[in-house]
Amino acid sequence: MSSQKIVFLGPPGSGKGTQAQRLAAELGIPAISTGEMLRTAVEDGSELGRRVQGVMERGELVSDELMAEVVRDRLARPDAEHGFLLDGYPRTAPQADTLDGILKERSGDLDHVIYLEVPAAELVDRMLSRGRTDDTEEAVRERLRVYRSATEPLVERYRVSGVLREIDGDRSIEQVEESILAAVSVS
Ligand code: AMP
């Protein structure tokens, strides 16, 4: 049982989802993927799903305000009380501010921000080969552009606050997992 609060950061196609699932299972904390939550909402045809569908298909970002609601509600659920792993949030500076605010209310800081680094050329190949419905080539390129301009600056922010753990994501799933486990182990 772990009470760690962890964020996964990295470009689309870096393996965040896969590694987040594995680490969360290992630590016994929920893996909260905002992309997965939104895709489920779209499939269910819920009000949230109808609001985000077009934005997602274009590879753009859902508004910070709407994401704040989604994440606030999710982190308030009992399973996230003693720790959680966020995959795909925060993605912008205002989202990181929102998360800081939520954490302050709960009186606990982030323990680790796992930053998965993968060469740009590899990312497009990986995304196009996973066959997700929002992975058209156009959307994939837009998501990379959005990542560079809106999300990548968060790397420096978390480096400065001392929680950034840089992981070489350009290796086998098992090797990457091993490095992540070493980075979060409370020794
Ligand atoms: P992902 O599965 O993390 O690649 O997310 C898929 C899509 O969901 C993204 O391209 C965005 O359109 C949307 N999305 C997921 N998380 C966020 C977020 N934190 N902020 C804005 N949009 C998001």
Tab-separated table of C-alpha atoms and ligand atoms in Angstrom:
chain	number	residue	atom	x	y	z
A	1	MET	CA	0.000	0.000	0.000
A	2	SER	CA	1.483	3.284	-1.099
A	3	SER	CA	0.324	6.834	-0.496
A	4	GLN	CA	2.325	8.346	-3.305
A	5	LYS	CA	1.066	11.117	-5.527
A	6	ILE	CA	2.600	10.778	-8.940
A	7	VAL	CA	2.262	12.560	-12.280
A	8	PHE	CA	3.335	11.099	-15.623
A	9	LEU	CA	4.654	13.654	-18.063
A	10	GLY	CA	5.859	13.098	-21.600
A	11	PRO	CA	4.905	13.518	-25.231
A	12	PRO	CA	2.025	11.585	-26.791
A	13	GLY	CA	3.342	8.191	-27.818
A	14	SER	CA	5.992	8.076	-25.081
A	15	GLY	CA	4.394	5.074	-23.379
A	16	LYS	CA	2.824	7.004	-20.486
A	17	GLY	CA	-0.386	4.990	-20.531
A	18	THR	CA	1.345	1.607	-20.503
A	19	GLN	CA	3.811	2.544	-17.788
A	20	ALA	CA	1.198	4.342	-15.699
A	21	GLN	CA	-0.961	1.200	-15.618
A	22	ARG	CA	1.960	-0.956	-14.555
A	23	LEU	CA	3.226	1.379	-11.849
A	24	ALA	CA	-0.229	2.020	-10.412
A	25	ALA	CA	-0.858	-1.726	-10.155
A	26	GLU	CA	2.515	-2.173	-8.479
A	27	LEU	CA	1.831	0.577	-5.931
A	28	GLY	CA	-1.867	-0.170	-5.383
A	29	ILE	CA	-3.011	3.315	-6.332
A	30	PRO	CA	-5.491	4.294	-9.073
A	31	ALA	CA	-4.102	5.205	-12.505
A	32	ILE	CA	-6.131	8.193	-13.566
A	33	SER	CA	-5.867	8.826	-17.300
A	34	THR	CA	-7.745	11.955	-18.321
A	35	GLY	CA	-7.553	10.909	-21.990
A	36	GLU	CA	-9.147	7.558	-21.119
A	37	MET	CA	-11.863	9.256	-19.063
A	38	LEU	CA	-12.680	11.576	-21.953
A	39	ARG	CA	-12.689	8.752	-24.522
A	40	THR	CA	-15.117	6.822	-22.320
A	41	ALA	CA	-17.328	9.905	-22.072
A	42	VAL	CA	-17.342	10.199	-25.871
A	43	GLU	CA	-18.221	6.497	-26.280
A	44	ASP	CA	-21.013	6.816	-23.716
A	45	GLY	CA	-22.366	9.888	-25.484
A	46	SER	CA	-22.538	11.753	-22.164
A	47	GLU	CA	-22.809	15.531	-22.003
A	48	LEU	CA	-19.089	15.752	-21.279
A	49	GLY	CA	-18.391	13.459	-24.223
A	50	ARG	CA	-20.419	15.609	-26.594
A	51	ARG	CA	-18.566	18.709	-25.431
A	52	VAL	CA	-15.078	17.270	-25.989
A	53	GLN	CA	-15.470	15.043	-29.046
A	54	GLY	CA	-14.565	17.584	-31.734
A	55	VAL	CA	-11.629	18.978	-29.793
A	56	MET	CA	-10.211	15.493	-29.277
A	57	GLU	CA	-10.636	14.492	-32.907
A	58	ARG	CA	-8.588	17.505	-33.952
A	59	GLY	CA	-5.832	16.713	-31.452
A	60	GLU	CA	-6.414	19.955	-29.566
A	61	LEU	CA	-6.708	20.396	-25.812
A	62	VAL	CA	-9.946	20.422	-23.863
A	63	SER	CA	-10.296	23.707	-21.935
A	64	ASP	CA	-8.500	24.095	-18.629
A	65	GLU	CA	-11.802	24.953	-16.919
A	66	LEU	CA	-13.541	21.779	-18.039
A	67	MET	CA	-10.487	19.656	-17.193
A	68	ALA	CA	-10.344	21.229	-13.718
A	69	GLU	CA	-13.887	19.977	-13.079
A	70	VAL	CA	-13.095	16.502	-14.389
A	71	VAL	CA	-9.923	16.125	-12.317
A	72	ARG	CA	-11.321	17.702	-9.162
A	73	ASP	CA	-14.267	15.268	-9.200
A	74	ARG	CA	-12.067	12.285	-9.907
A	75	LEU	CA	-9.514	13.041	-7.184
A	76	ALA	CA	-12.344	13.480	-4.676
A	77	ARG	CA	-13.337	9.824	-5.062
A	78	PRO	CA	-12.392	7.565	-2.140
A	79	ASP	CA	-9.921	5.414	-4.077
A	80	ALA	CA	-7.684	8.444	-4.654
A	81	GLU	CA	-7.663	9.489	-1.027
A	82	HIS	CA	-4.325	7.872	-0.183
A	83	GLY	CA	-2.452	8.437	-3.394
A	84	PHE	CA	-2.937	8.449	-7.125
A	85	LEU	CA	-1.150	8.446	-10.411
A	86	LEU	CA	-2.167	11.042	-12.981
A	87	ASP	CA	-1.545	10.209	-16.640
A	88	GLY	CA	-2.185	13.076	-19.047
A	89	TYR	CA	-2.811	15.795	-16.459
A	90	PRO	CA	-1.569	18.486	-16.033
A	91	ARG	CA	-0.870	19.479	-19.639
A	92	THR	CA	-0.731	23.280	-19.318
A	93	ALA	CA	0.569	25.775	-16.754
A	94	PRO	CA	-2.969	26.657	-15.555
A	95	GLN	CA	-3.680	22.935	-15.102
A	96	ALA	CA	-0.529	22.603	-12.996
A	97	ASP	CA	-1.776	25.547	-10.904
A	98	THR	CA	-5.132	23.807	-10.462
A	99	LEU	CA	-3.391	20.627	-9.330
A	100	ASP	CA	-1.255	22.609	-6.877
A	101	GLY	CA	-4.464	24.091	-5.453
A	102	ILE	CA	-6.121	20.680	-5.073
A	103	LEU	CA	-2.992	19.302	-3.390
A	104	LYS	CA	-2.812	22.240	-1.020
A	105	GLU	CA	-6.397	21.581	0.096
A	106	ARG	CA	-5.459	17.950	0.761
A	107	SER	CA	-2.207	19.017	2.433
A	108	GLY	CA	0.180	16.876	0.451
A	109	ASP	CA	2.653	17.627	-2.304
A	110	LEU	CA	3.459	15.600	-5.396
A	111	ASP	CA	6.051	12.935	-4.702
A	112	HIS	CA	7.272	12.338	-8.252
A	113	VAL	CA	6.799	13.618	-11.757
A	114	ILE	CA	7.923	10.836	-14.063
A	115	TYR	CA	9.137	12.356	-17.316
A	116	LEU	CA	9.377	9.867	-20.171
A	117	GLU	CA	11.760	11.003	-22.889
A	118	VAL	CA	11.471	9.523	-26.369
A	119	PRO	CA	13.021	10.912	-29.603
A	120	ALA	CA	10.559	12.854	-31.758
A	121	ALA	CA	10.947	10.591	-34.790
A	122	GLU	CA	9.907	7.578	-32.739
A	123	LEU	CA	6.751	9.236	-31.393
A	124	VAL	CA	4.822	9.577	-34.651
A	125	ASP	CA	5.562	5.946	-35.568
A	126	ARG	CA	4.398	4.735	-32.183
A	127	MET	CA	1.181	6.743	-32.283
A	128	LEU	CA	0.259	5.725	-35.807
A	129	SER	CA	0.836	2.065	-34.999
A	130	ARG	CA	-1.478	1.884	-31.959
A	131	GLY	CA	-4.604	2.390	-34.067
A	132	ARG	CA	-6.623	4.587	-31.746
A	133	THR	CA	-9.550	6.347	-33.445
A	134	ASP	CA	-8.199	9.810	-32.569
A	135	ASP	CA	-4.794	8.866	-34.009
A	136	THR	CA	-5.159	10.143	-37.556
A	137	GLU	CA	-1.871	11.488	-38.926
A	138	GLU	CA	-3.182	15.049	-38.853
A	139	ALA	CA	-4.328	14.769	-35.231
A	140	VAL	CA	-1.080	13.068	-34.229
A	141	ARG	CA	0.982	15.950	-35.609
A	142	GLU	CA	-1.273	18.505	-33.947
A	143	ARG	CA	-0.974	16.702	-30.603
A	144	LEU	CA	2.818	16.844	-30.851
A	145	ARG	CA	2.705	20.575	-31.648
A	146	VAL	CA	0.385	21.197	-28.714
A	147	TYR	CA	2.647	19.139	-26.452
A	148	ARG	CA	5.724	21.176	-27.396
A	149	SER	CA	4.099	24.549	-26.825
A	150	ALA	CA	1.729	23.930	-23.898
A	151	THR	CA	3.021	20.925	-21.969
A	152	GLU	CA	6.791	20.738	-22.387
A	153	PRO	CA	7.359	23.921	-20.307
A	154	LEU	CA	6.050	21.993	-17.294
A	155	VAL	CA	9.248	19.916	-17.336
A	156	GLU	CA	11.245	22.926	-16.148
A	157	ARG	CA	8.652	23.840	-13.539
A	158	TYR	CA	8.822	20.408	-11.939
A	159	ARG	CA	12.585	20.242	-12.277
A	160	VAL	CA	12.841	23.443	-10.269
A	161	SER	CA	10.509	22.106	-7.583
A	162	GLY	CA	12.688	19.000	-7.261
A	163	VAL	CA	10.165	16.296	-8.148
A	164	LEU	CA	11.175	15.586	-11.754
A	165	ARG	CA	12.441	12.067	-12.471
A	166	GLU	CA	13.820	11.828	-16.004
A	167	ILE	CA	13.449	8.411	-17.577
A	168	ASP	CA	14.787	7.231	-20.933
A	169	GLY	CA	11.603	5.945	-22.565
A	170	ASP	CA	13.328	4.714	-25.714
A	171	ARG	CA	13.886	1.180	-24.409
A	172	SER	CA	11.836	-1.957	-23.896
A	173	ILE	CA	8.686	-1.756	-21.763
A	174	GLU	CA	10.386	-3.843	-19.057
A	175	GLN	CA	13.547	-1.736	-18.963
A	176	VAL	CA	11.569	1.493	-18.726
A	177	GLU	CA	9.400	0.018	-15.971
A	178	GLU	CA	12.465	-0.994	-13.996
A	179	SER	CA	13.863	2.549	-14.107
A	180	ILE	CA	10.536	4.012	-13.028
A	181	LEU	CA	10.271	1.616	-10.096
A	182	ALA	CA	13.778	2.571	-9.017
A	183	ALA	CA	12.885	6.267	-9.263
A	184	VAL	CA	9.821	6.003	-7.008
A	185	SER	CA	11.049	3.421	-4.529
A	186	VAL	CA	11.093	4.712	-0.997
A	187	SER	CA	14.406	3.383	0.131
B	1	AMP	P1	-4.297	11.206	-24.140
B	1	AMP	O1	-4.957	9.869	-24.057
B	1	AMP	O2	-3.671	11.622	-22.833
B	1	AMP	O3	-3.348	11.306	-25.294
B	1	AMP	O4	-5.463	12.268	-24.411
B	1	AMP	C1	-6.256	12.200	-25.579
B	1	AMP	C2	-6.922	13.557	-25.833
B	1	AMP	O5	-7.769	13.912	-24.723
B	1	AMP	C3	-5.967	14.726	-25.970
B	1	AMP	O6	-5.474	14.846	-27.284
B	1	AMP	C4	-6.858	15.905	-25.567
B	1	AMP	O7	-7.725	16.256	-26.629
B	1	AMP	C5	-7.704	15.309	-24.457
B	1	AMP	N1	-7.077	15.503	-23.121
B	1	AMP	C6	-6.634	14.519	-22.285
B	1	AMP	N2	-6.112	15.036	-21.167
B	1	AMP	C7	-6.218	16.384	-21.287
B	1	AMP	C8	-5.833	17.480	-20.491
B	1	AMP	N3	-5.224	17.308	-19.306
B	1	AMP	N4	-6.109	18.732	-20.947
B	1	AMP	C9	-6.720	18.933	-22.121
B	1	AMP	N5	-7.091	17.944	-22.940
B	1	AMP	C10	-6.849	16.674	-22.538
